[in-house]
Short mmCIF file of C-alpha atoms and ligand atoms in Angstrom, two decimals:
data_model
loop_
_atom_site.label_atom_id
_atom_site.label_comp_id
_atom_site.label_asym_id
_atom_site.label_seq_id
_atom_site.Cartn_x
_atom_site.Cartn_y
_atom_site.Cartn_z
CA MET C 14 153.69 43.85 54.92
CA ASN C 15 152.37 39.98 55.99
CA LEU C 16 154.69 40.15 58.31
CA PRO C 17 154.29 39.13 62.25
CA ARG C 18 156.39 42.51 64.33
CA ALA C 19 160.15 41.63 65.66
CA ILE C 20 158.59 43.80 68.99
CA GLU C 21 155.47 44.79 70.52
CA TRP C 22 154.79 47.61 72.53
CA ASP C 23 152.07 48.52 73.90
CA GLY C 24 153.73 51.81 75.75
CA THR C 25 154.05 49.26 79.15
CA ASN C 26 154.58 45.84 77.77
CA LEU C 27 157.22 43.74 75.90
CA ARG C 28 156.39 41.64 73.55
CA LEU C 29 159.36 39.85 71.51
CA LEU C 30 158.21 37.47 68.50
CA ASP C 31 160.84 34.56 69.33
CA GLN C 32 162.64 34.13 66.09
CA ARG C 33 164.26 31.41 67.09
CA ARG C 34 161.50 28.89 66.07
CA LEU C 35 160.27 30.90 62.89
CA PRO C 36 158.68 30.03 60.43
CA GLY C 37 157.84 26.81 62.14
CA GLU C 38 155.86 28.34 65.09
CA ILE C 39 154.59 32.55 65.60
CA VAL C 40 155.30 32.90 69.31
CA TYR C 41 155.74 36.10 71.90
CA LEU C 42 157.35 36.23 74.51
CA THR C 43 156.43 39.20 77.40
CA ILE C 44 159.75 40.08 78.61
CA THR C 45 158.63 41.46 82.67
CA GLY C 46 162.26 41.38 83.87
CA ILE C 47 166.12 41.67 83.05
CA ASP C 48 167.20 38.63 83.42
CA GLN C 49 163.86 37.43 80.94
CA ALA C 50 165.37 39.90 78.65
CA VAL C 51 169.18 39.56 78.36
CA ASP C 52 167.96 35.12 77.96
CA ALA C 53 166.21 36.44 74.65
CA ILE C 54 168.74 39.04 73.23
CA ARG C 55 171.54 35.92 74.35
CA THR C 56 169.66 33.16 72.74
CA LEU C 57 168.68 34.88 69.27
CA ALA C 58 164.78 35.14 70.75
CA VAL C 59 165.55 38.98 69.14
CA ARG C 60 168.45 39.30 67.13
CA GLY C 61 169.35 42.18 64.23
CA ALA C 62 171.83 44.77 65.54
CA PRO C 63 169.10 46.99 65.19
CA ALA C 64 166.30 45.22 66.89
CA ILE C 65 168.72 44.38 70.12
CA GLY C 66 168.94 47.91 70.68
CA ILE C 67 165.44 48.39 70.51
CA ALA C 68 164.79 45.58 72.42
CA ALA C 69 166.91 46.04 75.19
CA ALA C 70 165.51 49.91 75.59
CA TYR C 71 162.86 48.66 75.80
CA ALA C 72 163.44 45.65 78.78
CA LEU C 73 165.34 48.77 80.00
CA THR C 74 162.07 50.34 81.09
CA VAL C 75 160.37 47.78 81.90
CA ALA C 76 162.85 46.45 84.29
CA MET C 77 163.16 50.08 85.71
CA SER C 78 159.65 50.05 86.09
CA ALA C 79 159.70 47.96 88.68
CA ASP C 80 159.90 50.04 91.95
CA PRO C 81 161.09 53.03 90.87
CA PRO C 82 163.88 54.95 92.82
CA ALA C 83 162.73 58.38 93.86
CA GLN C 84 166.21 59.56 94.35
CA ARG C 85 167.93 60.88 90.91
CA ASP C 86 171.41 59.31 91.79
CA ALA C 87 169.49 56.10 93.27
CA PHE C 88 167.43 55.78 90.22
CA LEU C 89 170.82 56.28 87.70
CA ALA C 90 172.42 53.51 89.75
CA ARG C 91 170.01 51.57 89.68
CA LEU C 92 169.74 51.80 85.85
CA ASP C 93 173.75 51.78 85.26
CA ALA C 94 173.52 47.84 86.61
CA LEU C 95 170.66 46.45 85.13
CA ALA C 96 172.06 48.61 81.86
CA ALA C 97 175.40 46.59 82.25
CA ARG C 98 173.60 43.85 82.20
CA LEU C 99 171.76 43.96 78.50
CA ARG C 100 175.64 45.46 76.97
CA ALA C 101 176.66 41.99 78.00
CA SER C 102 174.31 39.74 75.98
CA ARG C 103 175.78 40.40 72.28
CA PRO C 104 178.90 41.50 72.64
CA THR C 105 179.55 42.35 68.48
CA ALA C 106 176.61 44.60 67.31
CA VAL C 107 177.71 48.46 68.59
CA ASN C 108 173.47 48.94 68.93
CA LEU C 109 173.20 47.64 72.33
CA ALA C 110 175.61 49.96 73.80
CA TRP C 111 174.37 52.95 71.47
CA ALA C 112 170.62 52.60 72.66
CA LEU C 113 171.74 52.02 75.72
CA GLU C 114 173.30 54.72 75.78
CA ARG C 115 170.40 56.58 74.74
CA LEU C 116 168.33 55.85 77.58
CA ARG C 117 171.06 56.73 80.22
CA ALA C 118 171.83 60.50 78.74
CA ARG C 119 167.71 61.31 78.81
CA SER C 120 168.11 59.92 82.64
CA GLN C 121 170.31 61.97 83.44
CA ARG C 122 168.00 64.92 82.43
CA GLN C 123 165.24 63.60 83.14
CA PRO C 124 165.59 60.70 85.62
CA THR C 125 161.65 59.31 85.32
CA LEU C 126 160.44 56.55 83.82
CA ALA C 127 158.29 58.73 81.25
CA ALA C 128 161.24 60.23 80.19
CA LEU C 129 162.54 56.93 79.56
CA ARG C 130 159.55 55.26 78.03
CA ASP C 131 159.49 58.44 75.25
CA GLU C 132 163.22 57.96 74.43
CA ALA C 133 162.94 53.71 74.30
CA GLU C 134 159.67 55.12 71.42
CA HIS C 135 161.83 57.39 69.73
CA ILE C 136 164.36 55.11 69.27
CA HIS C 137 162.13 52.62 67.65
CA ARG C 138 160.25 54.99 66.02
CA GLU C 139 163.29 56.96 63.65
CA ASP C 140 164.37 53.20 63.64
CA GLU C 141 161.03 53.13 60.96
CA ALA C 142 161.90 56.37 59.64
CA ILE C 143 165.80 55.27 58.99
CA CYS C 144 165.09 51.97 57.32
CA HIS C 145 162.00 53.66 54.64
CA ALA C 146 165.52 56.28 54.28
CA ILE C 147 167.98 53.58 53.81
CA GLY C 148 165.13 52.23 50.55
CA ARG C 149 164.49 55.65 49.20
CA HIS C 150 168.13 56.17 49.04
CA GLY C 151 169.08 51.97 47.88
CA ALA C 152 166.56 51.25 45.86
CA GLY C 153 168.04 52.29 42.59
CA LEU C 154 170.83 49.97 42.85
CA ILE C 155 168.37 47.22 41.98
CA THR C 156 167.38 46.98 38.37
CA PRO C 157 164.90 45.13 36.63
CA GLY C 158 166.17 41.98 35.41
CA CYS C 159 168.67 41.96 38.18
CA GLY C 160 169.68 38.96 40.63
CA VAL C 161 170.52 40.58 44.46
CA LEU C 162 172.38 38.01 47.24
CA THR C 163 171.76 38.70 50.44
CA HIS C 164 173.11 36.99 53.75
CA CYS C 165 172.08 36.52 57.10
CA ASN C 166 169.05 38.71 57.73
CA ALA C 167 169.09 42.07 57.74
CA GLY C 168 165.43 42.62 57.04
CA ALA C 169 161.41 43.40 58.88
CA LEU C 170 162.75 40.78 61.34
CA ALA C 171 166.14 42.44 62.54
CA VAL C 172 165.10 46.08 62.70
CA SER C 173 160.82 47.28 62.12
CA ALA C 174 159.21 48.39 59.66
CA LEU C 175 161.39 47.48 56.11
CA GLY C 176 164.02 45.70 57.54
CA THR C 177 167.91 47.55 55.49
CA ALA C 178 169.20 45.58 53.27
CA THR C 179 165.65 43.94 52.72
CA ALA C 180 164.36 47.98 52.73
CA PRO C 181 165.41 48.61 49.10
CA MET C 182 164.53 45.41 47.65
CA TYR C 183 160.84 45.89 49.34
CA LEU C 184 160.24 49.33 47.86
CA GLN C 185 162.01 48.70 44.52
CA HIS C 186 158.67 45.35 44.56
CA ALA C 187 156.48 47.84 45.22
CA ALA C 188 157.24 50.23 42.29
CA GLY C 189 156.49 47.50 40.15
CA VAL C 190 160.48 46.31 38.97
CA ARG C 191 161.29 42.93 38.62
CA PHE C 192 163.57 41.42 40.17
CA ARG C 193 165.58 38.40 42.08
CA VAL C 194 166.62 37.68 45.72
CA PHE C 195 169.06 35.00 45.64
CA VAL C 196 169.47 33.89 49.70
CA ASP C 197 171.88 32.72 51.59
CA GLU C 198 171.05 29.97 53.80
CA THR C 199 173.48 31.45 56.51
CA ARG C 200 174.91 28.37 58.67
CA PRO C 201 174.96 27.72 62.18
CA LEU C 202 171.64 29.32 63.29
CA LEU C 203 169.88 29.33 59.87
CA GLN C 204 168.96 33.31 59.95
CA GLY C 205 168.91 33.25 55.67
CA ALA C 206 166.76 30.06 55.08
CA ARG C 207 164.49 30.79 57.93
CA LEU C 208 163.73 34.11 58.47
CA THR C 209 164.89 35.88 55.60
CA ALA C 210 163.87 33.35 52.74
CA TRP C 211 160.58 33.65 54.68
CA GLU C 212 159.82 36.83 55.08
CA LEU C 213 160.50 38.33 51.85
CA ASP C 214 158.14 34.99 50.46
CA ARG C 215 155.95 36.13 52.22
CA ALA C 216 156.24 39.59 51.00
CA GLY C 217 155.90 38.02 47.42
CA LEU C 218 159.63 38.33 46.55
CA ASP C 219 160.76 36.31 44.35
CA VAL C 220 163.41 34.04 46.15
CA THR C 221 165.60 31.65 45.72
CA LEU C 222 167.65 30.00 48.88
CA ILE C 223 171.33 28.30 48.21
CA CYS C 224 174.04 26.94 50.38
CA ASP C 225 176.21 29.87 51.54
CA SER C 226 179.40 27.55 49.48
CA ALA C 227 177.11 28.37 46.06
CA ALA C 228 177.34 31.92 45.69
CA ALA C 229 180.93 31.88 43.98
CA SER C 230 179.48 29.50 41.39
CA LEU C 231 176.05 31.83 40.96
CA MET C 232 178.72 35.02 40.14
CA ALA C 233 181.01 32.72 38.49
CA ALA C 234 177.82 32.34 36.04
CA GLY C 235 176.79 36.32 35.68
CA GLU C 236 173.14 35.32 37.84
CA ILE C 237 173.88 38.40 40.88
CA GLN C 238 174.92 41.66 40.10
CA LEU C 239 174.38 42.88 42.96
CA VAL C 240 175.23 41.89 46.64
CA LEU C 241 173.53 43.96 49.53
CA VAL C 242 173.73 42.89 53.39
CA GLY C 243 173.46 44.55 56.54
CA THR C 244 176.09 45.18 59.75
CA ASP C 245 176.66 44.80 63.18
CA ARG C 246 178.92 47.75 62.83
CA VAL C 247 180.58 49.71 60.68
CA THR C 248 183.94 51.55 62.80
CA ALA C 249 185.14 54.63 61.41
CA ASN C 250 187.25 53.36 58.84
CA GLY C 251 184.94 51.94 57.03
CA ASP C 252 184.87 48.41 58.46
CA VAL C 253 182.06 46.55 57.98
CA VAL C 254 181.04 43.69 60.83
CA ASN C 255 178.65 41.79 60.16
CA LYS C 256 177.33 38.01 59.62
CA ILE C 257 180.25 35.58 59.96
CA GLY C 258 180.84 35.04 55.92
CA THR C 259 180.13 38.25 55.54
CA LEU C 260 183.57 38.71 54.40
CA GLY C 261 183.73 35.79 52.29
CA LEU C 262 181.10 36.98 49.88
CA ALA C 263 182.93 41.00 49.62
CA VAL C 264 186.16 38.60 48.71
CA LEU C 265 184.43 36.80 45.83
CA CYS C 266 182.66 39.96 45.13
CA ARG C 267 185.49 42.02 44.45
CA HIS C 268 187.52 38.44 41.87
CA PHE C 269 183.81 38.69 39.86
CA GLY C 270 183.59 42.32 39.78
CA VAL C 271 180.14 42.39 41.32
CA PRO C 272 178.96 45.48 43.74
CA PHE C 273 179.24 44.46 47.57
CA TYR C 274 177.02 47.48 49.71
CA VAL C 275 175.98 47.70 52.69
CA ALA C 276 173.25 48.82 54.71
CA CYS C 277 174.50 51.54 57.34
CA PRO C 278 171.43 52.70 59.56
CA SER C 279 173.50 55.42 61.53
CA SER C 280 172.77 53.21 65.25
CA SER C 281 175.03 50.75 63.51
CA TYR C 282 178.11 53.06 62.82
CA ASP C 283 180.23 53.34 65.30
CA PRO C 284 183.36 56.28 64.99
CA ALA C 285 184.76 55.61 68.56
CA THR C 286 186.09 52.45 67.20
CA PRO C 287 188.99 52.68 64.70
CA SER C 288 189.26 49.98 62.81
CA GLY C 289 187.17 46.61 62.57
CA ILE C 290 190.30 44.25 64.23
CA ALA C 291 189.20 46.84 67.92
CA VAL C 292 185.64 45.19 67.33
CA PRO C 293 185.05 42.44 69.96
CA ILE C 294 183.86 39.72 68.30
CA GLU C 295 181.04 36.82 69.70
CA GLN C 296 182.13 32.98 69.58
CA ARG C 297 179.28 31.19 69.93
CA ALA C 298 178.48 27.56 71.41
CA ALA C 299 179.63 24.48 69.20
CA GLY C 300 176.91 22.75 69.72
CA GLU C 301 175.04 25.14 67.10
CA VAL C 302 177.76 23.51 64.24
CA LEU C 303 177.90 20.26 65.41
CA GLY C 304 175.30 18.09 63.93
CA SER C 305 174.38 14.44 64.82
CA SER C 306 176.35 13.22 61.99
CA ALA C 307 179.65 15.82 63.10
CA ALA C 308 182.99 14.30 64.37
CA ALA C 309 183.24 15.00 67.85
CA VAL C 310 186.18 17.64 67.27
CA PRO C 311 186.86 21.24 68.44
CA VAL C 312 184.92 23.67 67.44
CA ARG C 313 185.35 27.58 65.93
CA ASN C 314 182.55 29.43 65.54
CA PRO C 315 182.39 32.85 65.28
CA ALA C 316 179.09 35.21 64.80
CA PHE C 317 180.49 37.44 63.00
CA ASP C 318 183.81 38.84 60.77
CA VAL C 319 185.12 41.46 59.03
CA THR C 320 185.18 43.04 56.31
CA PRO C 321 187.79 46.01 55.34
CA ALA C 322 186.50 49.16 53.89
CA GLU C 323 188.95 47.97 50.51
CA LEU C 324 186.48 45.60 49.21
CA VAL C 325 183.37 47.87 49.85
CA THR C 326 181.48 49.51 47.50
CA GLY C 327 179.12 51.61 49.33
CA ILE C 328 177.47 52.17 52.41
CA ILE C 329 173.05 52.45 52.36
CA THR C 330 172.81 55.24 54.94
CA GLU C 331 169.45 56.91 55.70
CA HIS C 332 171.01 60.02 54.21
CA GLY C 333 172.47 58.72 51.62
CA ILE C 334 175.03 56.15 49.53
CA ILE C 335 178.50 57.06 50.28
CA HIS C 336 181.47 55.83 48.11
CA PRO C 337 185.37 55.26 49.13
CA PRO C 338 186.81 56.93 50.54
CA LEU C 339 184.03 55.91 53.27
CA ALA C 340 186.09 56.89 56.44
CA ALA C 341 185.50 60.93 55.25
CA GLY C 342 182.09 60.04 54.04
CA LEU C 343 181.15 58.40 56.94
CA ARG C 344 182.13 61.57 58.80
CA ARG C 345 180.09 63.66 56.95
CA LEU C 346 176.66 62.50 56.48
CA ILE C 347 176.37 60.86 59.79
CA GLY C 348 178.84 62.37 61.85
CA ASP C 349 179.79 61.80 65.51
CA GLY C 350 176.93 58.48 64.74
CA GLN C 351 173.92 60.70 67.42
CA PRO C 352 170.66 61.01 65.59
CA ALA C 353 169.22 63.78 67.88
CA SER C 354 167.80 62.29 70.64
CA SER C 355 164.74 63.26 71.40
CA SER C 356 165.90 65.04 74.62
CA SER C 357 164.16 68.51 74.10
CA ALA C 358 163.28 68.23 77.52
CA THR C 359 166.95 69.15 79.06
O1 LIG N 415 173.51 37.11 64.70
P1 LIG N 415 172.19 37.68 63.75
O2 LIG N 415 171.49 36.83 63.58
O3 LIG N 415 171.74 38.82 64.95
O4 LIG N 415 173.08 39.13 62.99
C1 LIG N 415 172.30 39.31 62.23
C2 LIG N 415 173.39 40.25 61.14
O5 LIG N 415 174.14 39.73 60.90
C3 LIG N 415 172.62 41.42 60.61
O6 LIG N 415 172.94 41.48 59.82
C4 LIG N 415 172.88 42.30 61.04
O7 LIG N 415 172.24 42.39 62.64
C5 LIG N 415 172.46 43.34 60.85
S1 LIG N 415 170.12 43.61 60.74
C6 LIG N 415 170.05 45.15 60.46
#
């Protein structure tokens, strides 16, 4: 793919593509410490649920490399303190806590830098394989001549390899299937306009950018046969937490009879949280919404919303597509949400 990688790791050094500057500039940040990593996650230099988890895993490895305690308890105490800071950087995507927990579990068995590095690299490699599997399972949903609508960026920039929601699109495109992708601009930070449209266009797909509020009229006109989005967290009952505006799309899909599918790697499944109402929704700064021409009034800027399971047609995982009842399907296909750890070393 003709795309810079969101996360670069050479075994020692971590570089993050600064997504705040896309598509105008391709600039990498070299992450050397925890403060810088927290800032990069909080300000969306690196963003997208799986990418945040991978970046945090590497950042924790980098931060631990500076003067690692030799004694086991001290090693784990330092790891926990650093991980707590990373975990607090963004609250909604479960991948962040999931990746940090994987590193902790591995460190409890092997409190060494080498084991940390190995686990972080495994998480990254697994993610690439998962994207391909999601793509293979979801590809058949994209039929010749259809219109697909996506929201925010669940592409290669948000994950690794093919992305999640975009993976079926990339594979069908590579197979020569002709279809059109409509991309919501995704107010207020424009991940759709700046990232998804750019990413898909660079890969040669047929992309059309729309205002978020144009989705209804396109569905009414029969131009959209499928809505396909990513997720920051799917709870035990199948509720889907994703970028603000996703819920509105799901409601529209129900009205117009358009299938609403969610691409969800197992790292975004949270079986410990019963439903979406219990998920902390990140509230971001007013300045992201207030343009220079806006009236100076109070602002609400929730970054995510919850789509109830009953509005979801299906969830595409690396193990296959789950149709309702979602809770049972998620339990059966993903189980406790923990892919086999690399921690063969015990
Ligand atoms: O605020 P962002 O840009 O991190 O939000 C990203 C999303 O909402 C994505 O749809 C989600 O993380 C899935 S990425 C595979």
